[in-house]
Amino acid sequence: QIQLQQSGPGLVKPSQTLSLTCAISGDSVSTNSAAWNWIRQSPSRGLEWLGRTYYRSKWYNEYAVSVKSRITINPDTSKNQFSLQLNSVTPEDTAVYYCARGVGATYDAYCFDCWGQGTLVTVSS
Amino acid sequence: SYVLTQPPSVSVSPGQTARITCGGNNIGSKSVHWYQQKPGQAPVLVVYDDGDRPSGIPERFSGSNSGNTATLTISRVKAGDEADYYCQVWGSSSDFWVFGGGTKLTVL
């Protein structure tokens, strides 16, 4: 039974860096059959996919165009977890952030079959 | 960018059938996935690849996809099905994965 457990601060000041971690149990961050994603949800933007990391003989990352210049997702194989860093945050980055496992043999078939509990991150001074 | 359009709300009486639509340009050529989200909880995958169900999801949940509309059908609706429902597809190499705006299912 796979479980994703998120951790990280719920309040970040404008212009600073948002950092969250997602610990994986029941699967491996290095698996060849899944990818590890960050998705956020806000009233103004709805559900928004932010990016992912995955291992296929080497590590790959893909990021949404909307945050590409500010985002980093890193795997941590020693702790079986992955992290999100979003730089230079503004109040528009206020949202509930979710980590999620993505599965599917193709981009088209790709879906999110397991989610973390969510973390409300508020950007405010 | 690829846009998915869902009705804001759908209402149905217990025991009836709820149909939630997801509109998109030629969406019938894509694989559509559906999520259920209850208040304060993370989304849960209820249908993938247009009409397949993950293990543990009741057979009452089914899906179809053709033309410009995909549909999530919930048969014999129960009070516990009351939730927000979201569709999701692969948009493009610039969009990556996109979600619909969500539909609130109310069980009267």
GROMACS .gro file of C-alpha atoms in nm:
model
  233
    1GLN     CA    1   0.000   0.000   0.000
    2ILE     CA    2   0.175   0.311  -0.118
    3GLN     CA    3   0.159   0.620   0.100
    4LEU     CA    4   0.293   0.971   0.048
    5GLN     CA    5   0.359   1.190   0.352
    6GLN     CA    6   0.421   1.559   0.298
    7SER     CA    7   0.610   1.795   0.527
    8GLY     CA    8   0.714   2.156   0.518
    9PRO     CA    9   0.616   2.504   0.636
   10GLY     CA   10   0.272   2.646   0.579
   11LEU     CA   11   0.380   3.009   0.568
   12VAL     CA   12   0.638   3.163   0.337
   13LYS     CA   13   0.728   3.528   0.295
   14PRO     CA   14   0.709   3.695  -0.046
   15SER     CA   15   1.030   3.665  -0.252
   16GLN     CA   16   1.149   3.369  -0.045
   17THR     CA   17   1.163   2.999  -0.133
   18LEU     CA   18   0.883   2.751  -0.077
   19SER     CA   19   1.021   2.409   0.021
   20LEU     CA   20   0.822   2.088   0.066
   21THR     CA   21   0.917   1.723   0.100
   22CYS     CA   22   0.722   1.409   0.015
   23ALA     CA   23   0.825   1.084   0.183
   24ILE     CA   24   0.735   0.764  -0.001
   25SER     CA   25   0.641   0.433   0.160
   26GLY     CA   26   0.539   0.125  -0.031
   27ASP     CA   27   0.729   0.222  -0.346
   28SER     CA   28   1.068   0.355  -0.447
   29VAL     CA   29   1.154   0.700  -0.576
   30SER     CA   30   1.393   0.518  -0.813
   31THR     CA   31   1.127   0.294  -0.966
   32ASN     CA   32   1.124   0.260  -1.343
   33SER     CA   33   0.747   0.240  -1.359
   34ALA     CA   34   0.628   0.568  -1.205
   35ALA     CA   35   0.713   0.934  -1.170
   36TRP     CA   36   0.689   1.171  -0.876
   37ASN     CA   37   0.490   1.489  -0.915
   38TRP     CA   38   0.393   1.813  -0.749
   39ILE     CA   39   0.047   1.955  -0.812
   40ARG     CA   40  -0.113   2.258  -0.653
   41GLN     CA   41  -0.472   2.372  -0.609
   42SER     CA   42  -0.607   2.719  -0.557
   43PRO     CA   43  -0.948   2.882  -0.612
   44SER     CA   44  -0.808   3.102  -0.888
   45ARG     CA   45  -0.601   2.845  -1.080
   46GLY     CA   46  -0.776   2.517  -0.994
   47LEU     CA   47  -0.561   2.204  -1.007
   48GLU     CA   48  -0.229   2.282  -1.170
   49TRP     CA   49   0.047   2.031  -1.245
   50LEU     CA   50   0.385   2.182  -1.156
   51GLY     CA   51   0.646   1.925  -1.239
   52ARG     CA   52   0.787   1.578  -1.193
   53THR     CA   53   1.102   1.375  -1.144
   54TYR     CA   54   1.157   1.017  -1.255
   55TYR     CA   55   1.428   0.757  -1.309
   56ARG     CA   56   1.479   0.570  -1.634
   57SER     CA   57   1.844   0.462  -1.614
   58LYS     CA   58   1.912   0.824  -1.523
   59TRP     CA   59   1.715   1.103  -1.358
   60TYR     CA   60   1.483   1.328  -1.555
   61ASN     CA   61   1.281   1.636  -1.465
   62GLU     CA   62   0.995   1.808  -1.641
   63TYR     CA   63   0.837   2.135  -1.534
   64ALA     CA   64   0.530   2.336  -1.622
   65VAL     CA   65   0.602   2.639  -1.837
   66SER     CA   66   0.429   2.864  -1.584
   67VAL     CA   67   0.688   2.792  -1.312
   68LYS     CA   68   0.984   2.658  -1.509
   69SER     CA   69   1.217   2.944  -1.420
   70ARG     CA   70   1.148   2.910  -1.047
   71ILE     CA   71   1.102   2.541  -0.971
   72THR     CA   72   1.329   2.254  -0.876
   73ILE     CA   73   1.218   1.899  -0.795
   74ASN     CA   74   1.484   1.669  -0.653
   75PRO     CA   75   1.482   1.303  -0.560
   76ASP     CA   76   1.653   1.184  -0.242
   77THR     CA   77   1.727   0.814  -0.279
   78SER     CA   78   1.884   0.782   0.067
   79LYS     CA   79   1.554   0.883   0.231
   80ASN     CA   80   1.319   0.758  -0.043
   81GLN     CA   81   1.159   1.096  -0.086
   82PHE     CA   82   1.145   1.390  -0.323
   83SER     CA   83   1.124   1.762  -0.273
   84LEU     CA   84   0.983   2.078  -0.423
   85GLN     CA   85   1.152   2.415  -0.421
   86LEU     CA   86   0.974   2.716  -0.566
   87ASN     CA   87   1.174   3.036  -0.566
   88SER     CA   88   1.071   3.401  -0.556
   89VAL     CA   89   0.719   3.328  -0.439
   90THR     CA   90   0.437   3.583  -0.450
   91PRO     CA   91   0.088   3.576  -0.298
   92GLU     CA   92  -0.030   3.416  -0.626
   93ASP     CA   93   0.162   3.103  -0.522
   94THR     CA   94  -0.068   3.059  -0.223
   95ALA     CA   95  -0.229   2.718  -0.268
   96VAL     CA   96  -0.265   2.367  -0.135
   97TYR     CA   97   0.034   2.173  -0.264
   98TYR     CA   98   0.012   1.799  -0.327
   99CYS     CA   99   0.270   1.540  -0.411
  100ALA     CA  100   0.144   1.253  -0.625
  101ARG     CA  101   0.262   0.938  -0.795
  102GLY     CA  102   0.213   0.937  -1.170
  103VAL     CA  103   0.171   0.618  -1.370
  104GLY     CA  104   0.114   0.544  -1.737
  105ALA     CA  105   0.312   0.409  -2.027
  106THR     CA  106   0.265   0.724  -2.236
  107TYR     CA  107   0.208   1.093  -2.177
  108ASP     CA  108  -0.153   1.042  -2.284
  109ALA     CA  109  -0.218   0.752  -2.046
  110TYR     CA  110  -0.046   0.924  -1.753
  111CYS     CA  111  -0.256   0.979  -1.441
  112PHE     CA  112  -0.207   1.032  -1.070
  113ASP     CA  113  -0.299   0.727  -0.869
  114CYS     CA  114  -0.178   0.819  -0.523
  115TRP     CA  115  -0.165   1.161  -0.356
  116GLY     CA  116  -0.016   1.308  -0.043
  117GLN     CA  117  -0.238   1.468   0.217
  118GLY     CA  118  -0.179   1.821   0.090
  119THR     CA  119  -0.011   2.121   0.249
  120LEU     CA  120  -0.167   2.465   0.255
  121VAL     CA  121   0.110   2.712   0.182
  122THR     CA  122   0.031   3.077   0.235
  123VAL     CA  123   0.260   3.343   0.093
  124SER     CA  124   0.236   3.646   0.315
  125SER     CA  125   0.458   3.883   0.506
  126SER     CA  126  -0.332   2.573  -2.433
  127TYR     CA  127  -0.576   2.285  -2.407
  128VAL     CA  128  -0.893   2.372  -2.212
  129LEU     CA  129  -1.126   2.130  -2.035
  130THR     CA  130  -1.476   2.253  -1.958
  131GLN     CA  131  -1.693   2.104  -1.683
  132PRO     CA  132  -2.032   2.218  -1.553
  133PRO     CA  133  -1.991   2.383  -1.212
  134SER     CA  134  -2.256   2.168  -1.051
  135VAL     CA  135  -2.471   1.862  -1.097
  136SER     CA  136  -2.751   1.756  -0.865
  137VAL     CA  137  -2.910   1.415  -0.837
  138SER     CA  138  -3.132   1.223  -0.596
  139PRO     CA  139  -3.007   0.913  -0.415
  140GLY     CA  140  -3.039   0.601  -0.627
  141GLN     CA  141  -3.043   0.796  -0.952
  142THR     CA  142  -2.768   0.824  -1.213
  143ALA     CA  143  -2.532   1.121  -1.224
  144ARG     CA  144  -2.355   1.219  -1.544
  145ILE     CA  145  -2.067   1.466  -1.530
  146THR     CA  146  -1.929   1.594  -1.858
  147CYS     CA  147  -1.585   1.717  -1.957
  148GLY     CA  148  -1.560   1.905  -2.284
  149GLY     CA  149  -1.247   1.958  -2.492
  150ASN     CA  150  -1.145   1.991  -2.854
  151ASN     CA  151  -1.141   1.638  -2.998
  152ILE     CA  152  -1.113   1.497  -2.648
  153GLY     CA  153  -1.222   1.163  -2.787
  154SER     CA  154  -0.869   1.120  -2.921
  155LYS     CA  155  -0.723   1.150  -2.570
  156SER     CA  156  -0.725   0.932  -2.260
  157VAL     CA  157  -0.939   1.093  -1.989
  158HIS     CA  158  -0.892   1.037  -1.619
  159TRP     CA  159  -1.135   1.132  -1.342
  160TYR     CA  160  -1.079   1.223  -0.977
  161GLN     CA  161  -1.310   1.255  -0.679
  162GLN     CA  162  -1.227   1.510  -0.412
  163LYS     CA  163  -1.414   1.541  -0.084
  164PRO     CA  164  -1.381   1.853   0.133
  165GLY     CA  165  -1.043   1.879   0.302
  166GLN     CA  166  -0.907   1.570   0.129
  167ALA     CA  167  -0.675   1.498  -0.159
  168PRO     CA  168  -0.817   1.388  -0.494
  169VAL     CA  169  -0.872   1.018  -0.552
  170LEU     CA  170  -0.848   0.855  -0.893
  171VAL     CA  171  -1.184   0.693  -0.974
  172VAL     CA  172  -1.159   0.629  -1.349
  173TYR     CA  173  -0.855   0.616  -1.578
  174ASP     CA  174  -0.809   0.568  -1.951
  175ASP     CA  175  -1.164   0.682  -2.026
  176GLY     CA  176  -1.342   0.399  -1.847
  177ASP     CA  177  -1.118   0.174  -1.637
  178ARG     CA  178  -1.146   0.165  -1.258
  179PRO     CA  179  -0.860   0.139  -1.008
  180SER     CA  180  -0.892  -0.142  -0.758
  181GLY     CA  181  -1.131  -0.053  -0.478
  182ILE     CA  182  -1.347   0.180  -0.685
  183PRO     CA  183  -1.709   0.057  -0.711
  184GLU     CA  184  -1.849  -0.061  -1.043
  185ARG     CA  185  -2.105   0.219  -1.009
  186PHE     CA  186  -1.835   0.452  -1.147
  187SER     CA  187  -1.787   0.433  -1.523
  188GLY     CA  188  -1.667   0.656  -1.802
  189SER     CA  189  -1.700   0.715  -2.173
  190ASN     CA  190  -1.529   0.941  -2.422
  191SER     CA  191  -1.618   1.039  -2.777
  192GLY     CA  192  -1.598   1.342  -3.001
  193ASN     CA  193  -1.566   1.657  -2.793
  194THR     CA  194  -1.711   1.520  -2.468
  195ALA     CA  195  -1.604   1.273  -2.202
  196THR     CA  196  -1.854   1.162  -1.940
  197LEU     CA  197  -1.822   1.022  -1.591
  198THR     CA  198  -2.131   0.824  -1.496
  199ILE     CA  199  -2.215   0.736  -1.138
  200SER     CA  200  -2.498   0.485  -1.107
  201ARG     CA  201  -2.717   0.433  -0.802
  202VAL     CA  202  -2.579   0.747  -0.642
  203LYS     CA  203  -2.523   0.747  -0.268
  204ALA     CA  204  -2.490   1.034  -0.023
  205GLY     CA  205  -2.122   0.945   0.012
  206ASP     CA  206  -2.064   1.024  -0.356
  207GLU     CA  207  -2.116   1.393  -0.287
  208ALA     CA  208  -1.787   1.555  -0.384
  209ASP     CA  209  -1.605   1.758  -0.646
  210TYR     CA  210  -1.509   1.568  -0.961
  211TYR     CA  211  -1.225   1.662  -1.196
  212CYS     CA  212  -1.125   1.538  -1.539
  213GLN     CA  213  -0.761   1.532  -1.652
  214VAL     CA  214  -0.585   1.477  -1.984
  215TRP     CA  215  -0.249   1.523  -2.152
  216GLY     CA  216  -0.268   1.868  -2.308
  217SER     CA  217   0.049   1.906  -2.511
  218SER     CA  218   0.425   1.933  -2.478
  219SER     CA  219   0.376   2.287  -2.349
  220ASP     CA  220   0.069   2.224  -2.132
  221PHE     CA  221   0.170   1.883  -2.005
  222TRP     CA  222  -0.119   1.755  -1.793
  223VAL     CA  223  -0.430   1.969  -1.747
  224PHE     CA  224  -0.737   1.945  -1.528
  225GLY     CA  225  -1.092   2.058  -1.575
  226GLY     CA  226  -1.236   2.321  -1.345
  227GLY     CA  227  -1.431   2.066  -1.146
  228THR     CA  228  -1.796   1.977  -1.096
  229LYS     CA  229  -1.964   1.975  -0.757
  230LEU     CA  230  -2.195   1.677  -0.728
  231THR     CA  231  -2.478   1.738  -0.486
  232VAL     CA  232  -2.691   1.447  -0.366
  233LEU     CA  233  -3.033   1.588  -0.286
   0.00000   0.00000   0.00000
